[in-house]
Amino acid sequence: MENRSKQIKMNAESIFGILIPFIGTSAGAACVYIMRDQLNEKVQKGLSGFAAGVMVAASVWSLLIPAMDMVEAMKRMAWIPASTGFIVGIIFLLFLDSVIPHQHIDSDSPEGLNSESLRKTTMMVLAVVIHNIPEGMAVGVSFAGALYGHGTVTMAGAMVLALGIAIQNFPEGAIISMPLKAVGVNKHKAFVYGVLSGAVEPIAAVITIILSGVMIPILPYLLSFAAGAMFYVVVEELIPEATGEGKAHSNVGTLGFSAGFVVMMILDVMLG
């Protein structure tokens, strides 16, 4: 009975944990009600850099290192699951980026398959959805590691990852809702779009937990897969947004990256 109660408690913690990033996105999207103007370009660059720093630190401490720890019995060959999953994760995001029609907020050119029938606002939301899929998978696989990883990943560590992603999701929610409002979208609709862009994260997290529970031996591969997917987003999207040339070109994106990396590293080492 005690073990069953403990399992129920862990499941409840997992459900709460996978919702934390979604709450962060929704709170950020709500900024559309309290902020009049669009986010300053320098602020957007700094926030993009911060998000990139959080994702890189989370990929290393919360995903890649635990993936290698799980297969430490392989000794010198422990890098195989980590590198394999990492590469497949990058290929998976490259595939999504190539087939899903989307358009980044700071771009005038749509990407993916033919998107003439889609509105620009829809494609902007889809761009954030692609971004959020690996984040949801990362949270899901970290909680799966806490549930099935025999102590390699702790529940506290999974919560830290969820909290770290929620922190960087807050400005992301604002970055999607505020520009939509600026281009004429009703503020209520802009808020809904921002919330919907984050809804994919708990869905991806739940799917990943289910897969991990059914196929526990692939858990190290899933951890590194999520890391690779997040790295793709960082290099393909966030770093260019943070450091790209523009009217407000500065080093603020680099400073934001450094701050995000340090914050996530501290959270993971102190609390994880």
Short mmCIF file of C-alpha atoms in Angstrom, two decimals:
data_model
loop_
_atom_site.label_atom_id
_atom_site.label_comp_id
_atom_site.label_asym_id
_atom_site.label_seq_id
_atom_site.Cartn_x
_atom_site.Cartn_y
_atom_site.Cartn_z
CA MET A 1 0.00 0.00 0.00
CA GLU A 2 2.87 2.36 0.86
CA ASN A 3 4.57 1.76 -2.49
CA ARG A 4 1.28 2.30 -4.30
CA SER A 5 0.72 5.60 -2.45
CA LYS A 6 4.23 6.70 -3.32
CA GLN A 7 3.64 5.91 -7.00
CA ILE A 8 0.38 7.89 -6.95
CA LYS A 9 2.19 10.83 -5.38
CA MET A 10 4.95 10.65 -7.99
CA ASN A 11 2.39 10.58 -10.77
CA ALA A 12 0.67 13.64 -9.30
CA GLU A 13 4.02 15.42 -9.13
CA SER A 14 4.69 14.51 -12.74
CA ILE A 15 1.34 15.87 -13.89
CA PHE A 16 1.98 19.13 -12.06
CA GLY A 17 5.55 19.26 -13.36
CA ILE A 18 4.65 18.90 -17.03
CA LEU A 19 2.13 21.75 -16.66
CA ILE A 20 4.69 24.20 -15.22
CA PRO A 21 6.17 25.25 -18.62
CA PHE A 22 2.66 25.67 -20.05
CA ILE A 23 1.78 27.95 -17.13
CA GLY A 24 4.90 29.99 -17.88
CA THR A 25 3.90 30.43 -21.53
CA SER A 26 0.33 31.39 -20.61
CA ALA A 27 1.52 33.95 -18.06
CA GLY A 28 3.80 35.48 -20.67
CA ALA A 29 1.02 35.62 -23.23
CA ALA A 30 -1.11 37.50 -20.68
CA CYS A 31 1.33 40.42 -20.97
CA VAL A 32 -0.78 41.46 -23.95
CA TYR A 33 -3.32 42.78 -21.41
CA ILE A 34 -0.88 44.87 -19.36
CA MET A 35 1.62 46.11 -21.96
CA ARG A 36 0.59 48.70 -24.52
CA ASP A 37 3.41 48.56 -27.01
CA GLN A 38 5.34 45.83 -28.76
CA LEU A 39 8.47 44.59 -27.02
CA ASN A 40 11.56 46.66 -27.67
CA GLU A 41 13.92 45.00 -30.18
CA LYS A 42 16.78 44.95 -27.68
CA VAL A 43 14.51 43.33 -25.11
CA GLN A 44 13.46 40.66 -27.62
CA LYS A 45 17.11 39.94 -28.44
CA GLY A 46 17.97 39.64 -24.75
CA LEU A 47 15.03 37.33 -24.07
CA SER A 48 15.88 35.14 -27.06
CA GLY A 49 19.45 34.89 -25.83
CA PHE A 50 18.25 34.05 -22.32
CA ALA A 51 16.01 31.27 -23.67
CA ALA A 52 18.93 29.89 -25.68
CA GLY A 53 21.17 29.84 -22.61
CA VAL A 54 18.56 28.02 -20.53
CA MET A 55 18.03 25.40 -23.24
CA VAL A 56 21.75 24.74 -23.73
CA ALA A 57 22.37 24.36 -19.98
CA ALA A 58 19.29 22.14 -19.61
CA SER A 59 20.42 19.98 -22.52
CA VAL A 60 23.80 19.35 -20.90
CA TRP A 61 23.01 18.98 -17.20
CA SER A 62 19.44 17.65 -17.32
CA LEU A 63 19.55 15.48 -20.46
CA LEU A 64 22.95 14.48 -21.89
CA ILE A 65 24.78 13.83 -18.61
CA PRO A 66 21.89 11.74 -17.14
CA ALA A 67 21.70 9.82 -20.47
CA MET A 68 25.36 8.83 -20.14
CA ASP A 69 24.98 8.07 -16.42
CA MET A 70 22.18 5.60 -17.21
CA VAL A 71 24.50 3.53 -19.38
CA GLU A 72 27.65 3.94 -17.29
CA ALA A 73 27.97 0.14 -17.26
CA MET A 74 29.07 0.51 -20.90
CA LYS A 75 32.05 2.50 -19.57
CA ARG A 76 33.88 4.02 -22.53
CA MET A 77 30.97 3.29 -24.88
CA ALA A 78 28.48 5.37 -22.86
CA TRP A 79 28.73 8.07 -25.50
CA ILE A 80 26.91 5.90 -28.07
CA PRO A 81 23.31 6.41 -26.81
CA ALA A 82 23.99 10.09 -26.11
CA SER A 83 25.47 10.87 -29.51
CA THR A 84 22.98 8.71 -31.42
CA GLY A 85 19.94 10.21 -29.75
CA PHE A 86 21.40 13.71 -30.10
CA ILE A 87 21.90 13.36 -33.86
CA VAL A 88 18.46 11.79 -34.41
CA GLY A 89 16.90 14.65 -32.41
CA ILE A 90 18.51 17.20 -34.71
CA ILE A 91 17.36 15.30 -37.81
CA PHE A 92 13.80 15.11 -36.42
CA LEU A 93 13.60 18.88 -35.86
CA LEU A 94 15.17 19.50 -39.27
CA PHE A 95 12.38 17.38 -40.77
CA LEU A 96 9.64 19.29 -38.89
CA ASP A 97 11.24 22.59 -39.87
CA SER A 98 11.19 21.50 -43.51
CA VAL A 99 7.62 20.21 -43.76
CA ILE A 100 5.54 22.35 -41.37
CA PRO A 101 4.62 25.72 -42.90
CA HIS A 102 5.66 28.48 -40.50
CA GLN A 103 7.06 31.98 -40.34
CA HIS A 104 9.25 33.51 -37.67
CA ILE A 105 8.16 36.78 -36.12
CA ASP A 106 11.19 38.72 -37.37
CA SER A 107 11.05 37.26 -40.89
CA ASP A 108 9.12 38.22 -44.01
CA SER A 109 9.59 34.85 -45.71
CA PRO A 110 7.58 31.71 -44.82
CA GLU A 111 9.36 28.37 -44.43
CA GLY A 112 8.32 24.75 -44.84
CA LEU A 113 5.89 23.40 -47.40
CA ASN A 114 3.58 25.61 -49.50
CA SER A 115 1.69 27.87 -47.13
CA GLU A 116 -0.27 30.21 -49.39
CA SER A 117 -3.58 29.15 -47.82
CA LEU A 118 -2.44 29.94 -44.27
CA ARG A 119 -2.59 33.34 -42.62
CA LYS A 120 0.61 34.94 -41.37
CA THR A 121 -0.60 34.83 -37.75
CA THR A 122 -1.19 31.07 -38.02
CA MET A 123 2.30 30.51 -39.41
CA MET A 124 3.82 32.62 -36.63
CA VAL A 125 2.12 30.43 -34.05
CA LEU A 126 3.27 27.27 -35.87
CA ALA A 127 6.86 28.54 -35.68
CA VAL A 128 6.59 28.67 -31.89
CA VAL A 129 4.87 25.27 -31.81
CA ILE A 130 7.88 23.71 -33.58
CA HIS A 131 10.09 25.40 -31.00
CA ASN A 132 8.00 24.05 -28.10
CA ILE A 133 7.88 20.39 -29.17
CA PRO A 134 11.44 19.55 -28.03
CA GLU A 135 10.90 21.48 -24.80
CA GLY A 136 7.83 19.38 -24.01
CA MET A 137 9.73 16.21 -24.86
CA ALA A 138 12.61 17.29 -22.62
CA VAL A 139 10.28 17.81 -19.66
CA GLY A 140 8.47 14.54 -20.34
CA VAL A 141 11.61 12.45 -20.65
CA SER A 142 13.10 13.99 -17.50
CA PHE A 143 10.02 12.99 -15.48
CA ALA A 144 10.14 9.57 -17.16
CA GLY A 145 13.73 9.33 -15.95
CA ALA A 146 12.59 10.14 -12.43
CA LEU A 147 9.85 7.49 -12.62
CA TYR A 148 11.72 4.71 -14.43
CA GLY A 149 15.41 5.63 -14.30
CA HIS A 150 16.23 3.96 -10.96
CA GLY A 151 17.50 7.16 -9.37
CA THR A 152 19.61 8.42 -12.27
CA VAL A 153 17.22 11.37 -12.66
CA THR A 154 15.58 12.66 -9.48
CA MET A 155 12.10 14.12 -9.24
CA ALA A 156 13.70 17.33 -7.96
CA GLY A 157 15.92 17.41 -11.04
CA ALA A 158 12.92 16.97 -13.32
CA MET A 159 11.11 19.78 -11.50
CA VAL A 160 14.14 22.03 -11.93
CA LEU A 161 14.14 21.41 -15.68
CA ALA A 162 10.41 22.18 -15.86
CA LEU A 163 10.95 25.37 -13.85
CA GLY A 164 13.88 26.44 -16.02
CA ILE A 165 11.87 25.99 -19.20
CA ALA A 166 8.90 27.80 -17.62
CA ILE A 167 11.17 30.77 -16.84
CA GLN A 168 12.23 31.06 -20.47
CA ASN A 169 8.68 30.33 -21.66
CA PHE A 170 7.37 33.45 -19.91
CA PRO A 171 9.11 35.89 -22.28
CA GLU A 172 8.34 33.53 -25.19
CA GLY A 173 4.62 33.86 -24.44
CA ALA A 174 5.00 37.64 -24.58
CA ILE A 175 7.12 37.46 -27.74
CA ILE A 176 4.32 35.64 -29.58
CA SER A 177 1.29 37.57 -28.23
CA MET A 178 2.67 41.12 -28.33
CA PRO A 179 3.70 41.13 -32.03
CA LEU A 180 0.34 39.63 -32.96
CA LYS A 181 -1.37 42.49 -31.17
CA ALA A 182 0.96 44.93 -32.94
CA VAL A 183 -0.12 43.66 -36.39
CA GLY A 184 -3.79 44.19 -35.57
CA VAL A 185 -4.90 40.94 -33.93
CA ASN A 186 -7.46 41.42 -31.16
CA LYS A 187 -5.70 41.20 -27.77
CA HIS A 188 -7.95 38.36 -26.63
CA LYS A 189 -7.12 36.37 -29.76
CA ALA A 190 -3.44 37.24 -29.37
CA PHE A 191 -3.55 35.82 -25.83
CA VAL A 192 -5.29 32.65 -27.03
CA TYR A 193 -2.71 32.20 -29.80
CA GLY A 194 0.07 32.57 -27.24
CA VAL A 195 -1.54 29.99 -24.94
CA LEU A 196 -2.17 27.55 -27.79
CA SER A 197 1.46 27.79 -28.89
CA GLY A 198 2.45 26.43 -25.47
CA ALA A 199 -0.23 23.73 -25.31
CA VAL A 200 1.94 21.41 -27.40
CA GLU A 201 4.45 21.12 -24.53
CA PRO A 202 2.33 19.11 -22.04
CA ILE A 203 1.03 16.99 -24.93
CA ALA A 204 4.57 16.18 -26.08
CA ALA A 205 5.58 15.54 -22.45
CA VAL A 206 2.76 13.04 -21.86
CA ILE A 207 3.51 11.16 -25.09
CA THR A 208 7.19 10.95 -24.17
CA ILE A 209 6.44 9.64 -20.66
CA ILE A 210 4.17 6.95 -22.12
CA LEU A 211 6.82 5.89 -24.65
CA SER A 212 9.47 5.81 -21.95
CA GLY A 213 7.30 3.65 -19.69
CA VAL A 214 6.63 1.15 -22.47
CA MET A 215 10.23 1.03 -23.73
CA ILE A 216 12.40 1.76 -20.68
CA PRO A 217 15.68 0.63 -22.36
CA ILE A 218 15.42 3.52 -24.85
CA LEU A 219 15.24 6.14 -22.09
CA PRO A 220 18.90 7.25 -22.52
CA TYR A 221 18.25 7.69 -26.24
CA LEU A 222 15.12 9.76 -25.55
CA LEU A 223 17.01 12.01 -23.13
CA SER A 224 19.71 12.74 -25.70
CA PHE A 225 17.09 12.96 -28.47
CA ALA A 226 15.40 15.82 -26.59
CA ALA A 227 18.80 17.49 -26.10
CA GLY A 228 19.55 17.33 -29.82
CA ALA A 229 16.12 18.71 -30.70
CA MET A 230 16.60 21.63 -28.32
CA PHE A 231 20.08 22.34 -29.68
CA TYR A 232 18.60 22.55 -33.17
CA VAL A 233 16.12 25.18 -32.01
CA VAL A 234 18.89 27.13 -30.27
CA VAL A 235 21.23 27.22 -33.28
CA GLU A 236 18.58 27.54 -35.99
CA GLU A 237 16.28 30.05 -34.34
CA LEU A 238 17.21 31.56 -30.98
CA ILE A 239 20.84 32.52 -31.56
CA PRO A 240 20.11 34.25 -34.90
CA GLU A 241 17.23 36.10 -33.22
CA ALA A 242 19.47 37.11 -30.33
CA THR A 243 22.53 38.22 -32.29
CA GLY A 244 21.26 39.00 -35.80
CA GLU A 245 21.80 42.41 -37.33
CA GLY A 246 19.06 44.98 -36.90
CA LYS A 247 18.29 48.51 -35.89
CA ALA A 248 19.04 47.64 -32.28
CA HIS A 249 22.09 45.45 -32.90
CA SER A 250 24.11 45.05 -29.72
CA ASN A 251 25.64 42.44 -27.44
CA VAL A 252 22.45 42.15 -25.40
CA GLY A 253 21.66 38.74 -26.93
CA THR A 254 25.04 37.38 -25.87
CA LEU A 255 24.55 38.74 -22.36
CA GLY A 256 21.08 37.21 -22.26
CA PHE A 257 22.48 33.83 -23.34
CA SER A 258 25.10 33.96 -20.59
CA ALA A 259 22.51 34.89 -17.97
CA GLY A 260 20.14 32.10 -19.03
CA PHE A 261 22.94 29.52 -19.03
CA VAL A 262 24.14 30.52 -15.56
CA VAL A 263 20.62 30.62 -14.10
CA MET A 264 19.78 27.13 -15.39
CA MET A 265 23.15 25.74 -14.34
CA ILE A 266 22.71 27.07 -10.80
CA LEU A 267 19.16 25.72 -10.54
CA ASP A 268 20.21 22.28 -11.78
CA VAL A 269 23.31 21.98 -9.58
CA MET A 270 21.75 23.43 -6.41
CA LEU A 271 18.29 21.89 -6.59
CA GLY A 272 18.63 18.94 -8.96
#
